[in-house]
PDB file of C-alpha atoms in Angstrom:
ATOM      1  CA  UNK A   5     -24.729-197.004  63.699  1.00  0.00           C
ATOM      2  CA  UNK A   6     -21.329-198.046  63.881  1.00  0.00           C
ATOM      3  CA  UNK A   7     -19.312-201.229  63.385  1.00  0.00           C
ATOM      4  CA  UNK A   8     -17.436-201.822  66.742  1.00  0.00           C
ATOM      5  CA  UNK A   9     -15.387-205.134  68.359  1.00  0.00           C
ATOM      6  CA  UNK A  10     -16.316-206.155  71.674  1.00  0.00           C
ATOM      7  CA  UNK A  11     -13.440-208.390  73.795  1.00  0.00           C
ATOM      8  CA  UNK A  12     -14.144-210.924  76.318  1.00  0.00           C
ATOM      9  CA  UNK A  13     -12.868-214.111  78.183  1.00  0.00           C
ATOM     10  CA  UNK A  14     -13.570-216.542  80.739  1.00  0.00           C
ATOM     11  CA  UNK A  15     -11.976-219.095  82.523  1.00  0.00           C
ATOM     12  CA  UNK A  16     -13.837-222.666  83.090  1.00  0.00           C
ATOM     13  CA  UNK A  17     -13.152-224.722  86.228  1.00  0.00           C
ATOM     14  CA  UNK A  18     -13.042-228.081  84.600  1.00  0.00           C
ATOM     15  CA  UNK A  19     -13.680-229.095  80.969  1.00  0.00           C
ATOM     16  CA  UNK A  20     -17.189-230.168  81.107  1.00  0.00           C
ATOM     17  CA  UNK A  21     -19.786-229.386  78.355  1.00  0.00           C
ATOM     18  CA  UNK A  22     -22.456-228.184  81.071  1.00  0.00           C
ATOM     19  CA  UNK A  23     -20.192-226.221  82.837  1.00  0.00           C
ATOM     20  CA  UNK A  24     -18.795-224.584  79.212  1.00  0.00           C
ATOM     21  CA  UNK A  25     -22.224-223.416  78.383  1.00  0.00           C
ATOM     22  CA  UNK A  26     -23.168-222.078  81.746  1.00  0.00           C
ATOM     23  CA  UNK A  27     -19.551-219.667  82.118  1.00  0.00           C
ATOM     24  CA  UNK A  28     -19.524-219.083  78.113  1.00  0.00           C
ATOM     25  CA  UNK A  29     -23.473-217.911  78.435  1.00  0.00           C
ATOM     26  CA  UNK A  30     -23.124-215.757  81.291  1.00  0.00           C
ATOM     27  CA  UNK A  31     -19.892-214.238  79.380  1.00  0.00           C
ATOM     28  CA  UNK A  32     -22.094-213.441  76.392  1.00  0.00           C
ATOM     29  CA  UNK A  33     -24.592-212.192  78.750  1.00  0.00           C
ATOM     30  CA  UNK A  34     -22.469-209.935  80.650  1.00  0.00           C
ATOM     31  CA  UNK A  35     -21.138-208.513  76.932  1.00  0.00           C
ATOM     32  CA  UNK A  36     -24.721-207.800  76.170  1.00  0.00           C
ATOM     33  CA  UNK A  37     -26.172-206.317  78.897  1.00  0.00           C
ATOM     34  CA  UNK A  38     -22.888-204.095  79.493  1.00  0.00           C
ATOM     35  CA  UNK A  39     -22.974-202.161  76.351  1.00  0.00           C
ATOM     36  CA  UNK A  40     -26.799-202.367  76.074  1.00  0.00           C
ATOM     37  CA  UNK A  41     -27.107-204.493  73.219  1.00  0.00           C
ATOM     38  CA  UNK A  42     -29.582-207.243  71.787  1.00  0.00           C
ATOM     39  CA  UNK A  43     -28.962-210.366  69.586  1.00  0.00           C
ATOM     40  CA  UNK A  44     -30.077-208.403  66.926  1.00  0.00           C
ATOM     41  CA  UNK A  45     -26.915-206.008  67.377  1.00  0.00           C
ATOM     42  CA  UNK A  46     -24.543-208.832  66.713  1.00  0.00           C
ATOM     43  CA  UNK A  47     -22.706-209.420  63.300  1.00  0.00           C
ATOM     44  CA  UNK A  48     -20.926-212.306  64.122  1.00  0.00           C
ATOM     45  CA  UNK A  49     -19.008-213.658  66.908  1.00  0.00           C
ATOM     46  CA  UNK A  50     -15.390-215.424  67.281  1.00  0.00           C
ATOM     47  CA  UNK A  51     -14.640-218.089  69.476  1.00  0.00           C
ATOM     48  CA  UNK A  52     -11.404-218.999  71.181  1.00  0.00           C
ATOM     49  CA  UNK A  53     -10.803-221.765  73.302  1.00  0.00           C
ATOM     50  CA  UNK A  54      -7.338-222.640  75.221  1.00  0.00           C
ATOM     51  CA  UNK A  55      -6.083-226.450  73.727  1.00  0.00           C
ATOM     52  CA  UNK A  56      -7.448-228.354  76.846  1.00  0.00           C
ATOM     53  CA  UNK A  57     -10.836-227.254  76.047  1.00  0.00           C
ATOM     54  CA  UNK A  58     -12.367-230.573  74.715  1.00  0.00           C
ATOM     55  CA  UNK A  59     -15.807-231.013  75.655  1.00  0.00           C
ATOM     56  CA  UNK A  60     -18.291-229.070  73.699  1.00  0.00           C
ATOM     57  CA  UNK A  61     -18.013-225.707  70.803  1.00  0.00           C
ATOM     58  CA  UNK A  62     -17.752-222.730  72.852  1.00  0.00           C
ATOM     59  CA  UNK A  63     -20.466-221.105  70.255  1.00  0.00           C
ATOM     60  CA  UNK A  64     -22.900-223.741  71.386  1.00  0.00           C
ATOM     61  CA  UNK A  65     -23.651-221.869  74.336  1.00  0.00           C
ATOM     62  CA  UNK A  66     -24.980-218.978  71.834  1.00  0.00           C
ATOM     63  CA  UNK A  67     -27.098-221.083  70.135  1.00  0.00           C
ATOM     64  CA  UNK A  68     -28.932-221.309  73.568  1.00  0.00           C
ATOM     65  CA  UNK A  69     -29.107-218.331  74.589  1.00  0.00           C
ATOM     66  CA  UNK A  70     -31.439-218.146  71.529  1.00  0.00           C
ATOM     67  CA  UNK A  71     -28.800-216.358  69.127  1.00  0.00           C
ATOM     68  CA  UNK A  72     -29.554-218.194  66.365  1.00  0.00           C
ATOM     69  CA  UNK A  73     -28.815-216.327  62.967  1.00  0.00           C
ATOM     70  CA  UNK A  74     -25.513-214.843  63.906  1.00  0.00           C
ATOM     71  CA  UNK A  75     -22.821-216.316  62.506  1.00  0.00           C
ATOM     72  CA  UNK A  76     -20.187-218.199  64.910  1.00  0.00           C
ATOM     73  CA  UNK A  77     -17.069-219.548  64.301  1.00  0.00           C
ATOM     74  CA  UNK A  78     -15.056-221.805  67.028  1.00  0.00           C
ATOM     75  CA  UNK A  79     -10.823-221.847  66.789  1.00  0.00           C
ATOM     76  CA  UNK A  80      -8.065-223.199  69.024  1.00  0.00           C
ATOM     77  CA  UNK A  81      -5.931-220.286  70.610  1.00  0.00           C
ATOM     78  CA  UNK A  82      -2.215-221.124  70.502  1.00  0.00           C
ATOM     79  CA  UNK A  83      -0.308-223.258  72.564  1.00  0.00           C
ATOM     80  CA  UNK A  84       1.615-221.117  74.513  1.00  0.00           C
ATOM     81  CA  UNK A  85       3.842-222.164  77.625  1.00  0.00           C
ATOM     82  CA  UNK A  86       2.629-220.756  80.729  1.00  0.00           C
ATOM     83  CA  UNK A  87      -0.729-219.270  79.504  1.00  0.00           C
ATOM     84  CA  UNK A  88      -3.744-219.231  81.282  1.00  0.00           C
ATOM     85  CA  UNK A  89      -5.413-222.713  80.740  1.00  0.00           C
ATOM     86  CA  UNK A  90      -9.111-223.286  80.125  1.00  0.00           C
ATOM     87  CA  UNK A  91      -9.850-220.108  78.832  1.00  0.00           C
ATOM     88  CA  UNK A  92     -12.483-219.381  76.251  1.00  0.00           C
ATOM     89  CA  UNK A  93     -12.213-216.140  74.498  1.00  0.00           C
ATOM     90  CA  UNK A  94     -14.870-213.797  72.126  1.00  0.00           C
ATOM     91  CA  UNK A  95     -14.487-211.319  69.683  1.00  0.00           C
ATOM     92  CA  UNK A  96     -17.731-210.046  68.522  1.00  0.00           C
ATOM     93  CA  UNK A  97     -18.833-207.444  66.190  1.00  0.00           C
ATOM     94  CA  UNK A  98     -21.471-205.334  66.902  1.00  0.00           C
ATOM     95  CA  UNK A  99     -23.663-202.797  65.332  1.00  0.00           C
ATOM     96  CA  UNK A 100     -24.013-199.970  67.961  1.00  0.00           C
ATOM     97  CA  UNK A 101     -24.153-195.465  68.446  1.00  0.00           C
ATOM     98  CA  UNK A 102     -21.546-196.527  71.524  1.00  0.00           C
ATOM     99  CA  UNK A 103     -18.218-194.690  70.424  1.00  0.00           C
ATOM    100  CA  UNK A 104     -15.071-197.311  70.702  1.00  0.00           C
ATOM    101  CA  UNK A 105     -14.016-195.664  74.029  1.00  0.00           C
ATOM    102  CA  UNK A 106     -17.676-196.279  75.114  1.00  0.00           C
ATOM    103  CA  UNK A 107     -17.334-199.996  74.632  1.00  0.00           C
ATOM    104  CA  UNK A 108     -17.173-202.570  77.803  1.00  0.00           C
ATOM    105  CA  UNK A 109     -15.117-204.961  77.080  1.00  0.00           C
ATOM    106  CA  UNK A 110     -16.140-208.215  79.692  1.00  0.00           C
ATOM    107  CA  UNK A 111     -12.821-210.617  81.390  1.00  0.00           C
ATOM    108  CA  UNK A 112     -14.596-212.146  83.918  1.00  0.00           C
ATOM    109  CA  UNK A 113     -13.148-213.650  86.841  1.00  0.00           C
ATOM    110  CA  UNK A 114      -9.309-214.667  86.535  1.00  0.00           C
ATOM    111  CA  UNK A 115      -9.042-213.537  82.772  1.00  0.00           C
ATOM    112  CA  UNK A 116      -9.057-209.640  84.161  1.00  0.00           C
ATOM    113  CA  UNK A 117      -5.572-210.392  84.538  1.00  0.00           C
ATOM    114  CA  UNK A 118      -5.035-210.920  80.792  1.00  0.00           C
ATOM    115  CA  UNK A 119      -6.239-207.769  79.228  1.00  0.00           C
ATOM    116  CA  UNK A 120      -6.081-205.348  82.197  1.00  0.00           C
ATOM    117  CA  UNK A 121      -5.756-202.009  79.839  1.00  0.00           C
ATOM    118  CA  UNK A 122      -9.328-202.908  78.450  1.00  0.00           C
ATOM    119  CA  UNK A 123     -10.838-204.899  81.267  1.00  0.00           C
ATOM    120  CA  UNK A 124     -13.807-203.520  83.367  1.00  0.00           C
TER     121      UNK A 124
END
């Protein structure tokens, strides 16, 4: 098994604690199911979230999807003029035999347009 890094990013309607947890769960989800992993494939996991992003810890939506004794850490991206707002972002390590150019990295919706040389 390998050590790999797994991208991803979504962009939230409104800043609203439901509505965080629903887009931020189905991004984990997505990450998950596209490179075949489990919870128990995750090392830990690195949270981003745009400065507007008020309502609720992005990692919270982890905790219920049942990912429980993963480490998670939340952090504020930079304030940059002109960047996409109300984006949350994840960097998680994985164990997995899926070679780096093997790896699905998910931008769903809107954030495609950040990272399209990785986005699928």
């Amino acid at each position: 098994m390998a050590v790999r890094a797994v991208r991803g990013a979504v962009q939230l309607e409104q800043d609203e604690a439901g509505h965080m947890d629903e887009q931020v769960g189905a991004l984990l989800t997505a990450v998950l199911e596209r490179n075949h992993l489990v919870a128990d494939d995750l090392i830990s996991i690195w949270f981003t979230a745009t400065p507007d992003l008020h309502s609720d810890f992005p990692a919270a939506a982890a905790r219920g999807l049942g990912i429980v004794d993963v480490p998670l850490i939340c952090a504020q991206e930079l304030d940059i003029k002109g960047a996409m707002p109300r984006v949350v972002r994840i960097l998680a390590h994985v164990e997995t035999s899926l070679p780096r150019a093997g790896i699905q990295h998910v931008y769903l919706g809107a954030t495609a347009t950040l990272r399209k040389d990785i986005a699928q």
